[in-house]
Coordinates of C-alpha atoms in Angstrom, one line a residue:
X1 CA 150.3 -75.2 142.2
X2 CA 153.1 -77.6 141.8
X3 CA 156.4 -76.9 143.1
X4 CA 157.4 -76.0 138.8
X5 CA 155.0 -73.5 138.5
X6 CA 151.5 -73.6 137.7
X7 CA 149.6 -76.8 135.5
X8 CA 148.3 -75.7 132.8
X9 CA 144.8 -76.7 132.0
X10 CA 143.3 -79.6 129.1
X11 CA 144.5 -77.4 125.9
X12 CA 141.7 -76.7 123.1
X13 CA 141.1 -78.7 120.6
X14 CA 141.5 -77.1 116.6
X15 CA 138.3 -75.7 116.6
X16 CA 138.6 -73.7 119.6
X17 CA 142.6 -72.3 119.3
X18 CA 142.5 -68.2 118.2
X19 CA 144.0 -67.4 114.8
X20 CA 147.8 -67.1 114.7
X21 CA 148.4 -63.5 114.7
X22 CA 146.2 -64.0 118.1
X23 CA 148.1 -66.4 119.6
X24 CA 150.6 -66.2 122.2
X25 CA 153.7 -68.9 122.4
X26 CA 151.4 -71.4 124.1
X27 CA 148.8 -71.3 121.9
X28 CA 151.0 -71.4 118.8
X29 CA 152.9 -74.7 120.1
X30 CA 149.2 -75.9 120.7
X31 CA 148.3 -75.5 117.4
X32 CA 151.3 -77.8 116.4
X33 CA 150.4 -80.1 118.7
X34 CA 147.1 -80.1 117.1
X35 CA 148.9 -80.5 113.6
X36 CA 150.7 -83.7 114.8
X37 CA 147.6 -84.8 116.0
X38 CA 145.7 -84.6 112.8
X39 CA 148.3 -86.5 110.7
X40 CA 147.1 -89.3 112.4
X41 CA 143.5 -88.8 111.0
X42 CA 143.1 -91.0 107.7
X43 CA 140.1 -88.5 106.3
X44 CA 140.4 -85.2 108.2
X45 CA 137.7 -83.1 107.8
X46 CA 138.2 -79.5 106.6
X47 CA 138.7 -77.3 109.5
X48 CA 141.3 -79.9 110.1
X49 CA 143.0 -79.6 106.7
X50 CA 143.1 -76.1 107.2
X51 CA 144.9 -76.0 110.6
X52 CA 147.8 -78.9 108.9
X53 CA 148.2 -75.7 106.4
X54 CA 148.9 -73.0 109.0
X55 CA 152.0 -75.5 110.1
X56 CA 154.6 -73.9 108.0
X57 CA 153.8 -70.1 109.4
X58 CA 153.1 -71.6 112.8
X59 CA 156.6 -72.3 113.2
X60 CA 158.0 -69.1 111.8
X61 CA 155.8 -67.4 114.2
X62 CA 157.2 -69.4 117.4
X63 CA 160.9 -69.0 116.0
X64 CA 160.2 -65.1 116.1
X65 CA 158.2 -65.5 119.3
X66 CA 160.7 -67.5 121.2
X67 CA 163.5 -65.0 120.3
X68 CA 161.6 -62.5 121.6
X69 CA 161.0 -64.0 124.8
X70 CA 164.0 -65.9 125.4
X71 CA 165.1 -61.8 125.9
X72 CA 162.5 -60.6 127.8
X73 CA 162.0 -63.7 130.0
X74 CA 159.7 -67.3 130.2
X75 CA 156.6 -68.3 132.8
X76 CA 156.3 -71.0 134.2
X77 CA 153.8 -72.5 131.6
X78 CA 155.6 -71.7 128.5
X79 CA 159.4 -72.6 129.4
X80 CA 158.7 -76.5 129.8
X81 CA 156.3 -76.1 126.7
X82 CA 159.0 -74.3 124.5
X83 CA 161.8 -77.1 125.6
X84 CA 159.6 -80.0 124.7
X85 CA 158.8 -78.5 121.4
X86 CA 162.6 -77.5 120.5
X87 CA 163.7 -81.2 121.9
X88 CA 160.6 -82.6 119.5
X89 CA 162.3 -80.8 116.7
X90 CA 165.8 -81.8 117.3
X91 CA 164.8 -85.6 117.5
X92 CA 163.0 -85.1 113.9
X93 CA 166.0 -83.9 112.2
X94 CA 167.2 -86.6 109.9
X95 CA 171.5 -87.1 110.0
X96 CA 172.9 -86.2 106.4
X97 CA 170.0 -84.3 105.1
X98 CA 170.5 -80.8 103.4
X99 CA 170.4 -78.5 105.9
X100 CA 170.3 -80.7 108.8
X101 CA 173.5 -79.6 110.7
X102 CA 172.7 -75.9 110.4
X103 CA 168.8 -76.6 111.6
X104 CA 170.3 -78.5 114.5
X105 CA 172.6 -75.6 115.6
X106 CA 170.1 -73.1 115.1
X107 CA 168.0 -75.7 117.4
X108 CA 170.2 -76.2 120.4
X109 CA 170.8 -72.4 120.7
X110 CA 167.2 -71.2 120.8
X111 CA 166.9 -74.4 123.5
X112 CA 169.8 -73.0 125.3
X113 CA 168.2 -69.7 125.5
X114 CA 165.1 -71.3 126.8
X115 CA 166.9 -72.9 129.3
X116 CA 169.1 -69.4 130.7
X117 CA 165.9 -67.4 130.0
X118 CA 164.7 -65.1 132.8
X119 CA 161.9 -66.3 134.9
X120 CA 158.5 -63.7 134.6
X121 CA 155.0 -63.5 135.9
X122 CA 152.4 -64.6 133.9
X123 CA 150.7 -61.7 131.6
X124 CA 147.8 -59.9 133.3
X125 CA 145.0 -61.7 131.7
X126 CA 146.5 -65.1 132.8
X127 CA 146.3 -63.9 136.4
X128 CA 143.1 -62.6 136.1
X129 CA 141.6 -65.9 134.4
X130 CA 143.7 -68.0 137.3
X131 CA 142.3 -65.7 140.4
X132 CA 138.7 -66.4 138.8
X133 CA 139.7 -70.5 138.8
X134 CA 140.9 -70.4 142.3
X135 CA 138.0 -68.5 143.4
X136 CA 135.8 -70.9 141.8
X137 CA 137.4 -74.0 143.0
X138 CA 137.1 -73.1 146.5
X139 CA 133.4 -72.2 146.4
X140 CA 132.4 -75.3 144.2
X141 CA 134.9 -77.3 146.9
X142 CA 132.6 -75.9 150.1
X143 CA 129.3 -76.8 148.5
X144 CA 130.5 -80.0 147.1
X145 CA 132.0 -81.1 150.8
X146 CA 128.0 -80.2 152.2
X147 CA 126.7 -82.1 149.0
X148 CA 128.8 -84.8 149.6
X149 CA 127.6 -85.3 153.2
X150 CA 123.8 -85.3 152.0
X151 CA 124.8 -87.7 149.5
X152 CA 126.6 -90.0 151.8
X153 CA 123.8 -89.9 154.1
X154 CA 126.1 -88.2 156.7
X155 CA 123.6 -85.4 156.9
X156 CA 119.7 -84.7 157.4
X157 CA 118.6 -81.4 155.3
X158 CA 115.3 -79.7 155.2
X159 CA 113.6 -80.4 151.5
X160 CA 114.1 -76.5 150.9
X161 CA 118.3 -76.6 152.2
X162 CA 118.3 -79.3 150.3
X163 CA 116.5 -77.9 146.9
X164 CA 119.0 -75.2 147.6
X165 CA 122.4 -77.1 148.0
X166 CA 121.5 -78.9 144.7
X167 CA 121.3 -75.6 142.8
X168 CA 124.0 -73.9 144.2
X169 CA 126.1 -77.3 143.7
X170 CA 124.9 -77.1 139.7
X171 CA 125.6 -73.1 139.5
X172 CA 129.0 -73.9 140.8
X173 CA 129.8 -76.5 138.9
X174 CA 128.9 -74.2 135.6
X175 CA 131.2 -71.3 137.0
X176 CA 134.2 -73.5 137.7
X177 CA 133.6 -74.8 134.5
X178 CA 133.5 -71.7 132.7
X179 CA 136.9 -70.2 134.5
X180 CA 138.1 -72.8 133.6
X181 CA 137.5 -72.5 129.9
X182 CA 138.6 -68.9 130.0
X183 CA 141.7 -70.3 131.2
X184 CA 142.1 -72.2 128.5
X185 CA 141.8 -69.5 126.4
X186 CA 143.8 -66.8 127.8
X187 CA 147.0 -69.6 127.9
X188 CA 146.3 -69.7 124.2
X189 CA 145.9 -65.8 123.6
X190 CA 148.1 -62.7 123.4
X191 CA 147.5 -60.1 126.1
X192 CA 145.9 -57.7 123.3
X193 CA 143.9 -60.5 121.7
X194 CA 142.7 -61.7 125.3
X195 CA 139.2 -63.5 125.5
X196 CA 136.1 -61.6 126.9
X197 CA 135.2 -62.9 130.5
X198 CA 131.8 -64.3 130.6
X199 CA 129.1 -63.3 131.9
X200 CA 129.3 -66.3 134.3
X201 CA 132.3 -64.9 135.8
X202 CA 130.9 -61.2 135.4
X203 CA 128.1 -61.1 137.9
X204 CA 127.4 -62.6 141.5
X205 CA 127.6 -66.5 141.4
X206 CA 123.7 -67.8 143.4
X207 CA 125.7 -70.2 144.5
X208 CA 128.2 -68.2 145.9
X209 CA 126.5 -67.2 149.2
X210 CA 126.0 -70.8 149.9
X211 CA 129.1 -71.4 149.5
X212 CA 130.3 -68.9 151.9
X213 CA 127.7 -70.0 154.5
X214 CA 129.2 -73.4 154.7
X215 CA 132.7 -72.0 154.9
X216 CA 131.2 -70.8 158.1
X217 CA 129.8 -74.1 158.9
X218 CA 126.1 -72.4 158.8
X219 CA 124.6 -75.0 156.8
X220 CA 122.4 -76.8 158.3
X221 CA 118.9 -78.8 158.5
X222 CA 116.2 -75.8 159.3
X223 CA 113.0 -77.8 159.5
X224 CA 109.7 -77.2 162.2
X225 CA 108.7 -80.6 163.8
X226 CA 106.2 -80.8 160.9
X227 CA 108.5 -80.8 158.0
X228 CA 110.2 -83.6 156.5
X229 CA 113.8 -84.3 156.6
X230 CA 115.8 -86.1 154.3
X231 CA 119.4 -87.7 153.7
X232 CA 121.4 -88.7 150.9
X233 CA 122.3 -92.3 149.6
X234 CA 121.4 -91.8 146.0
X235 CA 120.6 -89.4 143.4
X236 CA 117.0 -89.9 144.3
X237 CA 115.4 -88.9 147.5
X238 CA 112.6 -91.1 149.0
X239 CA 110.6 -88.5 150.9
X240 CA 109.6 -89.5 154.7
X241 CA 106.9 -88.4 156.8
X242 CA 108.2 -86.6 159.7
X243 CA 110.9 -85.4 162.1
X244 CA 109.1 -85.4 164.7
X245 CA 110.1 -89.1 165.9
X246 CA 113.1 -91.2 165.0
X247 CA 110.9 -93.4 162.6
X248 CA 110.6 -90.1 160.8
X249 CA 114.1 -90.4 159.3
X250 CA 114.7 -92.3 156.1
X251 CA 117.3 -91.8 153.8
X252 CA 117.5 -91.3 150.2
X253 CA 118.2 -93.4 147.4
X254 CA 116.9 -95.7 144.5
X255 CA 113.1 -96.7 145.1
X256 CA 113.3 -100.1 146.3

């Protein structure tokens, strides 16, 4: 994480953000992010006219939200998020329009309060979906340094270790994309509304053992003298005779 507190992730697009009384502060200012975004669409389609709809309640739901946490306290995620929206707001106001200076005051107070807020952890569900990211990262990150070797034609592998590197480098790719969603998702959700974990994240990763194996540095080319050995270079792997002799060695790569 950055020295400001944790990046959030990509946010969800419309289709994906939970219903309003679901949402937490984040995924609240999403959805109005997704509103500005779909003002900009000559013809939206329907589910888009119907989040531009849920605009008006949206913001009465992050007024009451943000007092509510500007008294209890702010992560790391949803302080800078709240200031750029309140900032966003007070730019919009037009000078001499009814109601303009009151809206402005109300404004700069509630972005004060952000600003003096308390700092707090992130809610439990957050931490959970961020352990589950971190734990996936650096399993995918192992595998993916062995792959990368193969790939590179730094490395000789067995046509099994190698079968095996590319499925565990696929399975991890799927889990760290999947805690990643879940991520997403939690961001956007109130503790009580809270996304289920998949079943990805649920149960053992195949990949996982791998993984740990090259943490140890135990990866590496098991083949008899009779069994062919391969390296990267490509996507495709040319096949070669035999390790027996050096002529035996050929890497992979695009058929010639």
């Amino acid at each position: 994480p950055a020295a400001d507190g944790p990046r959030p992730p990509p946010w969800p697009m419309a289709s994906e953000l939970p219903g309003i009384d679901e949402s937490s502060l984040c995924g609240l200012l999403t959805r109005l992010e997704q509103v500005e975004h779909i003002r900009g669409i000559v013809r939206p389609d329907e589910s888009q006219d119907a989040i531009l709809a849920t605009e008006a309640e949206a913001k009465k739901k992050v007024a009451e939200e943000l007092g509510r946490l500007i008294a209890e306290g702010l992560t790391s995620v949803e302080r800078p998020r709240a200031k750029a929206f309140l900032e966003a707001q007070l730019k919009s106001i037009e000078p001499g329009t009814k109601g303009a200076e009151v809206r402005r005051t109300k404004l700069q107070e509630m972005l004060s309060g952000v600003n003096t807020a308390a700092n707090i952890e992130e809610p439990m569900h957050v931490q959970q979906a961020r352990r589950d990211v971190a734990r996936a990262e650096k399993e995918y990150a192992l595998v993916h340094k062995e792959y990368e070797k193969w790939d590179k034609g730094k490395k000789m592998l067995g046509v099994d270790e190698l079968n095996k590197l590319k499925r565990s480098h696929e399975d991890l790719q799927k889990r760290l994309d999947a805690a990643n969603a879940l991520l997403e998702a939690q961001l956007c959700r109130r503790i009580d509304r809270a996304a289920a974990r998949p079943e990805a994240l649920s149960r053992p990763s195949p990949g996982a053992a791998f993984a740990a194996a090259a943490g140890r540095g135990k990866v590496a080319a098991k083949a008899s003298p009779s069994v062919s050995l391969v390296h990267g270079g490509g996507p495709a792997v040319r096949p070669v005779a035999s390790a027996a002799s050096a002529s035996s060695r050929a890497g992979g790569g695009y058929p010639a």
